[in-house]
mmCIF file of C-alpha atoms and ligand atoms in Angstrom:
data_model
loop_
_atom_site.group_PDB
_atom_site.id
_atom_site.type_symbol
_atom_site.label_atom_id
_atom_site.label_comp_id
_atom_site.label_asym_id
_atom_site.label_seq_id
_atom_site.Cartn_x
_atom_site.Cartn_y
_atom_site.Cartn_z
ATOM 1 C CA MET A 1 50.516 -50.921 -19.161
ATOM 2 C CA SER A 2 47.071 -50.460 -20.724
ATOM 3 C CA ALA A 3 45.147 -53.345 -22.284
ATOM 4 C CA LEU A 4 45.391 -51.630 -25.676
ATOM 5 C CA ILE A 5 49.185 -51.413 -25.523
ATOM 6 C CA LYS A 6 49.375 -55.080 -24.531
ATOM 7 C CA GLU A 7 47.162 -55.962 -27.485
ATOM 8 C CA ILE A 8 49.280 -53.874 -29.891
ATOM 9 C CA ALA A 9 52.482 -55.478 -28.522
ATOM 10 C CA GLY A 10 51.140 -58.850 -29.658
ATOM 11 C CA VAL A 11 50.336 -57.866 -33.241
ATOM 12 C CA HIS A 12 52.642 -54.972 -34.195
ATOM 13 C CA PRO A 13 56.238 -56.040 -34.896
ATOM 14 C CA CYS A 14 57.700 -52.695 -33.754
ATOM 15 C CA PHE A 15 55.801 -52.661 -30.474
ATOM 16 C CA ALA A 16 56.735 -56.185 -29.379
ATOM 17 C CA LEU A 17 58.024 -56.290 -25.835
ATOM 18 C CA GLY A 18 60.174 -59.205 -24.726
ATOM 19 C CA LYS A 19 60.398 -61.671 -27.590
ATOM 20 C CA PRO A 20 59.678 -60.677 -31.229
ATOM 21 C CA ASN A 21 56.077 -61.444 -32.180
ATOM 22 C CA ASN A 22 56.892 -62.619 -35.717
ATOM 23 C CA LYS A 23 54.396 -60.313 -37.359
ATOM 24 C CA GLY A 24 55.259 -58.257 -40.407
ATOM 25 C CA ARG A 25 54.906 -54.740 -41.806
ATOM 26 C CA ILE A 26 54.353 -53.343 -45.286
ATOM 27 C CA HIS A 27 56.214 -50.095 -45.880
ATOM 28 C CA LEU A 28 54.809 -47.824 -48.550
ATOM 29 C CA PRO A 29 57.403 -45.315 -49.822
ATOM 30 C CA VAL A 30 54.988 -42.526 -50.709
ATOM 31 C CA SER A 31 56.639 -39.568 -48.935
ATOM 32 C CA PRO A 32 59.485 -38.088 -50.968
ATOM 33 C CA GLY A 33 60.312 -34.759 -49.319
ATOM 34 C CA CYS A 34 61.540 -33.737 -45.913
ATOM 35 C CA ASN A 35 61.277 -30.491 -43.989
ATOM 36 C CA ILE A 36 64.334 -30.885 -41.781
ATOM 37 C CA ALA A 37 67.968 -31.771 -42.511
ATOM 38 C CA CYS A 38 69.392 -34.376 -40.142
ATOM 39 C CA LYS A 39 73.159 -34.427 -40.443
ATOM 40 C CA PHE A 40 73.307 -38.233 -40.667
ATOM 41 C CA CYS A 41 70.614 -38.561 -43.274
ATOM 42 C CA GLU A 42 71.368 -39.292 -46.865
ATOM 43 C CA ARG A 43 68.167 -40.377 -48.521
ATOM 44 C CA SER A 44 68.822 -42.539 -51.491
ATOM 45 C CA ILE A 45 67.034 -44.477 -54.169
ATOM 46 C CA ASN A 46 68.698 -47.865 -54.467
ATOM 47 C CA SER A 47 67.859 -51.503 -53.924
ATOM 48 C CA THR A 48 70.795 -52.612 -51.809
ATOM 49 C CA GLU A 49 71.230 -50.635 -48.571
ATOM 50 C CA GLN A 50 69.370 -51.676 -45.437
ATOM 51 C CA CYS A 51 68.589 -48.463 -43.627
ATOM 52 C CA PRO A 52 65.900 -45.835 -43.144
ATOM 53 C CA GLY A 53 65.565 -43.202 -45.840
ATOM 54 C CA VAL A 54 66.352 -45.693 -48.588
ATOM 55 C CA THR A 55 63.864 -46.975 -51.127
ATOM 56 C CA ALA A 56 63.947 -48.419 -54.623
ATOM 57 C CA GLY A 57 61.432 -45.813 -55.763
ATOM 58 C CA ILE A 58 58.555 -43.582 -54.783
ATOM 59 C CA ILE A 59 54.998 -44.780 -55.366
ATOM 60 C CA THR A 60 51.707 -42.911 -55.517
ATOM 61 C CA PRO A 61 48.866 -43.425 -52.998
ATOM 62 C CA ARG A 62 46.918 -45.350 -55.662
ATOM 63 C CA GLU A 63 49.896 -47.586 -56.451
ATOM 64 C CA ALA A 64 50.214 -48.197 -52.710
ATOM 65 C CA LEU A 65 46.843 -49.979 -52.735
ATOM 66 C CA GLU A 66 48.159 -52.480 -55.254
ATOM 67 C CA VAL A 67 51.339 -52.988 -53.205
ATOM 68 C CA VAL A 68 49.264 -53.836 -50.121
ATOM 69 C CA ARG A 69 47.071 -56.228 -52.100
ATOM 70 C CA LYS A 70 50.091 -58.089 -53.544
ATOM 71 C CA SER A 71 51.879 -58.152 -50.190
ATOM 72 C CA ILE A 72 49.056 -59.744 -48.232
ATOM 73 C CA ALA A 73 48.621 -62.298 -51.005
ATOM 74 C CA LEU A 74 52.273 -63.293 -50.482
ATOM 75 C CA SER A 75 52.299 -63.347 -46.687
ATOM 76 C CA SER A 76 49.549 -63.853 -44.140
ATOM 77 C CA ASP A 77 51.764 -62.591 -41.288
ATOM 78 C CA LEU A 78 51.548 -58.932 -42.302
ATOM 79 C CA THR A 79 49.583 -57.007 -39.707
ATOM 80 C CA VAL A 80 50.771 -53.443 -40.192
ATOM 81 C CA VAL A 81 50.866 -50.986 -43.037
ATOM 82 C CA GLY A 82 53.486 -48.368 -42.275
ATOM 83 C CA ILE A 83 54.766 -45.209 -43.904
ATOM 84 C CA ALA A 84 58.261 -44.182 -42.928
ATOM 85 C CA GLY A 85 59.516 -42.066 -45.736
ATOM 86 C CA PRO A 86 61.880 -41.984 -47.420
ATOM 87 C CA GLY A 87 61.276 -38.342 -46.394
ATOM 88 C CA ASP A 88 58.958 -37.041 -43.691
ATOM 89 C CA THR A 89 55.380 -38.274 -43.795
ATOM 90 C CA LEU A 90 53.907 -34.890 -42.884
ATOM 91 C CA ALA A 91 56.034 -32.773 -45.238
ATOM 92 C CA THR A 92 53.827 -33.825 -48.171
ATOM 93 C CA PRO A 93 50.142 -34.880 -48.192
ATOM 94 C CA TYR A 94 50.725 -38.342 -49.709
ATOM 95 C CA ALA A 95 51.039 -40.395 -46.501
ATOM 96 C CA LEU A 96 47.696 -39.295 -45.082
ATOM 97 C CA GLU A 97 46.082 -39.652 -48.502
ATOM 98 C CA THR A 98 47.454 -43.204 -48.710
ATOM 99 C CA PHE A 99 46.177 -44.098 -45.251
ATOM 100 C CA ARG A 100 42.712 -42.852 -46.219
ATOM 101 C CA LEU A 101 42.683 -45.225 -49.215
ATOM 102 C CA VAL A 102 44.357 -48.184 -47.506
ATOM 103 C CA GLY A 103 42.257 -47.796 -44.362
ATOM 104 C CA LYS A 104 39.075 -48.190 -46.378
ATOM 105 C CA ALA A 105 40.274 -51.117 -48.480
ATOM 106 C CA PHE A 106 42.221 -53.055 -45.816
ATOM 107 C CA SER A 107 40.630 -52.111 -42.519
ATOM 108 C CA HIS A 108 42.137 -55.142 -40.722
ATOM 109 C CA LEU A 109 45.691 -53.748 -40.999
ATOM 110 C CA LEU A 110 47.061 -51.412 -38.318
ATOM 111 C CA LYS A 111 47.999 -48.018 -39.699
ATOM 112 C CA CYS A 112 51.467 -46.967 -38.545
ATOM 113 C CA MET A 113 53.245 -43.748 -39.371
ATOM 114 C CA SER A 114 56.635 -42.310 -38.575
ATOM 115 C CA THR A 115 57.477 -38.589 -38.504
ATOM 116 C CA ASN A 116 60.081 -36.117 -37.338
ATOM 117 C CA GLY A 117 57.214 -34.306 -35.593
ATOM 118 C CA LEU A 118 57.865 -30.789 -36.899
ATOM 119 C CA LEU A 119 54.314 -30.499 -38.222
ATOM 120 C CA LEU A 120 52.683 -32.786 -35.690
ATOM 121 C CA PRO A 121 50.780 -30.153 -33.672
ATOM 122 C CA GLU A 122 49.082 -28.716 -36.749
ATOM 123 C CA LYS A 123 48.430 -32.137 -38.347
ATOM 124 C CA ALA A 124 47.389 -33.985 -35.182
ATOM 125 C CA LYS A 125 43.656 -33.674 -35.799
ATOM 126 C CA GLU A 126 43.935 -34.871 -39.394
ATOM 127 C CA LEU A 127 46.040 -37.792 -38.286
ATOM 128 C CA ILE A 128 43.538 -38.783 -35.619
ATOM 129 C CA ASP A 129 40.647 -38.428 -38.094
ATOM 130 C CA VAL A 130 42.435 -40.660 -40.615
ATOM 131 C CA GLY A 131 42.583 -43.338 -37.899
ATOM 132 C CA ILE A 132 46.323 -43.799 -37.454
ATOM 133 C CA ASP A 133 46.775 -46.487 -34.782
ATOM 134 C CA THR A 134 50.453 -46.134 -33.943
ATOM 135 C CA LEU A 135 52.759 -43.184 -34.423
ATOM 136 C CA THR A 136 56.523 -43.013 -34.158
ATOM 137 C CA VAL A 137 58.144 -39.640 -33.563
ATOM 138 C CA THR A 138 61.898 -39.379 -33.934
ATOM 139 C CA VAL A 139 63.227 -37.214 -31.118
ATOM 140 C CA ASN A 140 66.995 -37.095 -31.274
ATOM 141 C CA ASP A 141 67.600 -34.649 -28.435
ATOM 142 C CA ILE A 142 65.690 -32.427 -26.057
ATOM 143 C CA TYR A 143 68.532 -29.912 -25.698
ATOM 144 C CA PRO A 144 68.704 -27.300 -28.499
ATOM 145 C CA GLU A 145 72.459 -26.768 -27.898
ATOM 146 C CA THR A 146 73.226 -30.332 -29.012
ATOM 147 C CA LEU A 147 70.345 -30.862 -31.422
ATOM 148 C CA THR A 148 72.112 -28.305 -33.628
ATOM 149 C CA ASP A 149 74.916 -30.894 -34.000
ATOM 150 C CA LEU A 150 72.379 -33.428 -35.265
ATOM 151 C CA CYS A 151 70.125 -31.263 -37.417
ATOM 152 C CA ASP A 152 71.321 -28.531 -39.781
ATOM 153 C CA ARG A 153 68.083 -26.676 -40.447
ATOM 154 C CA ILE A 154 64.332 -26.892 -40.704
ATOM 155 C CA VAL A 155 61.891 -25.490 -43.228
ATOM 156 C CA TYR A 156 58.836 -24.271 -41.375
ATOM 157 C CA HIS A 157 55.917 -22.653 -43.172
ATOM 158 C CA GLY A 158 58.183 -21.736 -46.071
ATOM 159 C CA ARG A 159 60.947 -20.248 -43.905
ATOM 160 C CA VAL A 160 64.399 -21.813 -43.587
ATOM 161 C CA ILE A 161 65.461 -21.691 -39.944
ATOM 162 C CA LYS A 162 68.879 -22.716 -38.660
ATOM 163 C CA GLY A 163 70.771 -23.133 -35.415
ATOM 164 C CA LYS A 164 69.251 -22.986 -31.950
ATOM 165 C CA GLU A 165 66.053 -21.308 -33.128
ATOM 166 C CA ALA A 166 65.373 -24.280 -35.414
ATOM 167 C CA ALA A 167 66.261 -26.812 -32.717
ATOM 168 C CA LYS A 168 64.023 -25.158 -30.111
ATOM 169 C CA LEU A 169 61.070 -25.069 -32.470
ATOM 170 C CA LEU A 170 61.522 -28.697 -33.538
ATOM 171 C CA ILE A 171 61.746 -29.958 -29.941
ATOM 172 C CA ALA A 172 58.759 -27.888 -28.811
ATOM 173 C CA ASN A 173 56.614 -29.149 -31.697
ATOM 174 C CA GLN A 174 57.633 -32.765 -31.140
ATOM 175 C CA ILE A 175 56.691 -32.722 -27.455
ATOM 176 C CA LYS A 176 53.496 -30.746 -28.025
ATOM 177 C CA GLY A 177 52.485 -33.085 -30.869
ATOM 178 C CA ILE A 178 53.181 -36.239 -28.847
ATOM 179 C CA ARG A 179 51.046 -34.862 -26.026
ATOM 180 C CA GLN A 180 48.148 -34.088 -28.414
ATOM 181 C CA VAL A 181 48.008 -37.443 -30.179
ATOM 182 C CA ALA A 182 48.662 -39.525 -27.050
ATOM 183 C CA ARG A 183 45.810 -37.734 -25.303
ATOM 184 C CA ALA A 184 43.573 -38.673 -28.248
ATOM 185 C CA GLY A 185 44.408 -42.367 -27.784
ATOM 186 C CA LEU A 186 47.107 -43.013 -30.376
ATOM 187 C CA ILE A 187 49.910 -45.297 -29.239
ATOM 188 C CA VAL A 188 53.164 -43.360 -29.532
ATOM 189 C CA LYS A 189 56.672 -44.723 -29.846
ATOM 190 C CA VAL A 190 59.705 -42.452 -29.862
ATOM 191 C CA ASN A 191 62.832 -43.287 -31.834
ATOM 192 C CA THR A 192 66.176 -41.721 -30.995
ATOM 193 C CA VAL A 193 69.196 -42.093 -33.228
ATOM 194 C CA LEU A 194 71.978 -42.769 -30.747
ATOM 195 C CA VAL A 195 75.117 -40.761 -31.490
ATOM 196 C CA PRO A 196 77.240 -41.319 -28.359
ATOM 197 C CA GLU A 197 79.499 -38.333 -29.160
ATOM 198 C CA ILE A 198 76.478 -35.969 -29.259
ATOM 199 C CA ASN A 199 73.347 -37.229 -27.480
ATOM 200 C CA GLY A 200 74.771 -40.235 -25.595
ATOM 201 C CA ASP A 201 74.449 -38.546 -22.203
ATOM 202 C CA HIS A 202 70.907 -37.307 -22.875
ATOM 203 C CA ILE A 203 69.089 -40.596 -23.416
ATOM 204 C CA ALA A 204 67.598 -40.772 -19.913
ATOM 205 C CA ASP A 205 66.374 -37.168 -20.193
ATOM 206 C CA ILE A 206 64.833 -37.791 -23.618
ATOM 207 C CA ALA A 207 63.130 -40.980 -22.376
ATOM 208 C CA ARG A 208 61.746 -39.234 -19.277
ATOM 209 C CA THR A 209 60.491 -36.230 -21.277
ATOM 210 C CA VAL A 210 58.698 -38.229 -23.971
ATOM 211 C CA SER A 211 57.248 -40.617 -21.415
ATOM 212 C CA GLU A 212 55.817 -37.663 -19.488
ATOM 213 C CA ALA A 213 54.363 -36.344 -22.766
ATOM 214 C CA GLY A 214 52.480 -39.626 -23.292
ATOM 215 C CA ALA A 215 54.750 -41.913 -25.334
ATOM 216 C CA SER A 216 54.433 -45.609 -24.451
ATOM 217 C CA LEU A 217 57.533 -47.073 -26.036
ATOM 218 C CA TYR A 218 61.101 -46.012 -26.794
ATOM 219 C CA ASN A 219 63.485 -47.296 -29.446
ATOM 220 C CA ILE A 220 67.164 -46.534 -29.716
ATOM 221 C CA ILE A 221 68.489 -46.664 -33.271
ATOM 222 C CA PRO A 222 72.286 -46.829 -33.421
ATOM 223 C CA LEU A 223 73.768 -44.277 -35.816
ATOM 224 C CA ILE A 224 74.857 -45.399 -39.253
ATOM 225 C CA PRO A 225 77.758 -42.928 -39.655
ATOM 226 C CA ARG A 226 77.268 -41.206 -42.988
ATOM 227 C CA HIS A 227 76.865 -37.789 -44.592
ATOM 228 C CA LYS A 228 77.955 -35.031 -42.144
ATOM 229 C CA LEU A 229 78.253 -37.480 -39.248
ATOM 230 C CA ALA A 230 80.559 -39.850 -41.108
ATOM 231 C CA TRP A 231 83.222 -38.864 -38.564
ATOM 232 C CA CYS A 232 81.281 -40.489 -35.694
ATOM 233 C CA ASP A 233 81.789 -44.058 -34.537
ATOM 234 C CA VAL A 234 79.195 -46.792 -34.863
ATOM 235 C CA PRO A 235 77.796 -47.119 -31.315
ATOM 236 C CA SER A 236 79.180 -50.229 -29.626
ATOM 237 C CA CYS A 237 76.930 -52.971 -28.208
ATOM 238 C CA ILE A 238 77.875 -51.791 -24.713
ATOM 239 C CA GLU A 239 76.874 -48.192 -25.529
ATOM 240 C CA ILE A 240 73.545 -49.332 -26.998
ATOM 241 C CA ASP A 241 72.793 -51.620 -24.044
ATOM 242 C CA ASP A 242 73.749 -48.931 -21.582
ATOM 243 C CA ALA A 243 71.510 -46.364 -23.333
ATOM 244 C CA ARG A 244 68.595 -48.828 -23.330
ATOM 245 C CA SER A 245 69.031 -49.517 -19.628
ATOM 246 C CA ARG A 246 69.048 -45.795 -18.809
ATOM 247 C CA ALA A 247 65.913 -45.233 -20.898
ATOM 248 C CA GLU A 248 64.155 -48.206 -19.353
ATOM 249 C CA GLU A 249 64.028 -46.432 -16.005
ATOM 250 C CA TYR A 250 61.353 -44.179 -17.534
ATOM 251 C CA ILE A 251 59.684 -46.031 -20.407
ATOM 252 C CA SER A 252 59.391 -49.499 -21.987
ATOM 253 C CA VAL A 253 62.104 -50.105 -24.568
ATOM 254 C CA PHE A 254 61.738 -51.864 -27.922
ATOM 255 C CA ARG A 255 64.740 -54.048 -28.734
ATOM 256 C CA HIS A 256 64.086 -55.623 -32.127
ATOM 257 C CA CYS A 257 64.529 -52.685 -34.505
ATOM 258 C CA ARG A 258 65.968 -53.612 -37.913
ATOM 259 C CA HIS A 259 66.905 -50.203 -39.338
ATOM 260 C CA CYS A 260 64.254 -50.666 -42.014
ATOM 261 C CA ARG A 261 64.320 -49.302 -45.511
ATOM 262 C CA ALA A 262 61.348 -47.120 -46.464
ATOM 263 C CA ASP A 263 60.125 -49.928 -48.758
ATOM 264 C CA ALA A 264 60.722 -52.974 -46.534
ATOM 265 C CA ILE A 265 57.987 -55.629 -46.453
ATOM 266 C CA GLY A 266 57.918 -58.727 -44.278
ATOM 267 C CA ILE A 267 58.619 -60.025 -40.793
ATOM 268 C CA LEU A 268 61.358 -58.155 -38.925
ATOM 269 C CA GLY A 269 64.605 -60.033 -39.473
ATOM 270 C CA GLY A 270 63.039 -62.297 -42.123
ATOM 271 C CA ALA A 271 63.211 -62.144 -45.902
ATOM 272 C CA ASP A 272 62.328 -58.743 -47.384
ATOM 273 C CA ILE A 273 59.522 -59.489 -49.836
ATOM 274 C CA GLY A 274 59.627 -55.820 -50.807
ATOM 275 C CA GLU A 275 62.263 -56.955 -53.325
ATOM 276 C CA GLN A 276 59.595 -58.918 -55.210
ATOM 277 C CA ILE A 277 56.863 -56.321 -54.883
ATOM 278 C CA TYR A 278 58.875 -53.254 -55.846
ATOM 279 C CA LYS A 279 61.163 -54.955 -58.367
ATOM 280 C CA LYS A 280 60.024 -52.970 -61.383
ATOM 281 C CA ARG A 281 61.177 -49.833 -59.559
ATOM 282 C CA ILE A 282 64.638 -51.161 -58.834
ATOM 283 C CA ALA A 283 65.654 -50.567 -62.442
ATOM 284 C CA GLN A 284 65.043 -46.847 -62.064
ATOM 285 C CA GLU A 285 68.185 -44.784 -61.826
ATOM 286 C CA ASN A 286 67.664 -41.935 -59.504
ATOM 287 C CA THR A 287 69.091 -40.366 -56.407
ATOM 288 C CA PHE A 288 67.855 -37.708 -54.195
ATOM 289 C CA SER A 289 69.249 -35.990 -51.196
ATOM 290 C CA HIS A 290 67.663 -34.390 -48.184
ATOM 291 C CA GLY A 291 66.205 -30.965 -48.360
HETATM 292 FE FE1 CLF B 301 57.374 -49.122 -40.056
HETATM 293 FE FE2 CLF B 301 58.333 -47.768 -38.059
HETATM 294 FE FE3 CLF B 301 55.761 -48.357 -38.146
HETATM 295 FE FE4 CLF B 301 57.559 -50.233 -37.681
HETATM 296 S S1 CLF B 301 59.486 -49.743 -38.814
HETATM 297 S S2 CLF B 301 56.806 -47.043 -39.563
HETATM 298 S S3 CLF B 301 57.131 -48.477 -36.378
HETATM 299 S S4 CLF B 301 55.850 -50.347 -39.148
HETATM 300 FE FE5 CLF B 301 60.180 -50.853 -36.754
HETATM 301 FE FE6 CLF B 301 61.732 -50.722 -38.820
HETATM 302 FE FE7 CLF B 301 62.713 -50.171 -36.433
HETATM 303 FE FE8 CLF B 301 61.039 -48.526 -37.587
HETATM 304 S S5 CLF B 301 61.929 -52.152 -37.108
HETATM 305 S S6 CLF B 301 63.064 -48.977 -38.332
HETATM 306 S S7 CLF B 301 60.965 -49.236 -35.473
HETATM 307 FE FE1 SF4 B 302 66.171 -37.736 -43.079
HETATM 308 FE FE2 SF4 B 302 65.803 -36.537 -40.730
HETATM 309 FE FE3 SF4 B 302 64.140 -36.035 -42.751
HETATM 310 FE FE4 SF4 B 302 64.112 -38.442 -41.566
HETATM 311 S S1 SF4 B 302 63.591 -36.469 -40.620
HETATM 312 S S2 SF4 B 302 64.069 -38.044 -43.778
HETATM 313 S S3 SF4 B 302 66.267 -38.721 -41.048
HETATM 314 S S4 SF4 B 302 66.305 -35.486 -42.690
#
């Protein structure tokens, strides 16, 4: 393990190995749209659910600056500013624009971004230039035959692509993108949504492939059965443990994931101070679904 990864593990809550490090993250929900359609994903604007893709509202890059300022005034344990949706961070320009602003004003915070990776190869340079420190790419399968059961379609350069063609392109771009940014020195984590009925037997292969491409850390997120995968079971503790053990043969595994909302703020597992910061947005009535 490199010295840099060890250092990051001590200060970034989602890169902690072994025990949690009790550091916190500020999520800025600036990315509304998505360019793929995961079958389990139902993005929503509400203030109650605890899961990715959910936020009480969307903010602008300029509003994000104020959110960071208020957050660090409330908690000194926040070390990371992250953008994880509620859509994909590369599908719209707002995430990178926000990081440009936040990076200048709060240079002591690590910049962390999460993406589905479809546009990673073409955005890699921009991302490196903006100074992203840690990147998470969600890779749910490396086999197109089964990825089609997890992802309905992609929208790539204005074209809607479905089926195996879409799955092949998504996987190829994810792996190529991981390779590019890892080579440039970014620390890469890969998330996989574990759906035992679909990708349960592929975890070791995914872990090996992304590790070879340059990822340093792997995180298994158990499925929240909803939308078109409402028929699936919630993965059991044994299934999750077993998947983590298989992955660990190839890559270090993160074990403290909290299924964060896109507007969560605070220490993992602690109080979500995002409720105080974003409260004026909670009154907004709005819903939006994945596109
Ligand atoms: Fe946010 Fe994700 Fe960065 Fe962490 S969350 S963008 S890496 S700062 Fe962390 Fe939350 Fe799990 Fe994500 S606990 S859902 S892994
Ligand atoms: Fe939802 Fe998938 Fe898009 Fe993430 S990448 S916002 S899970 S459709």
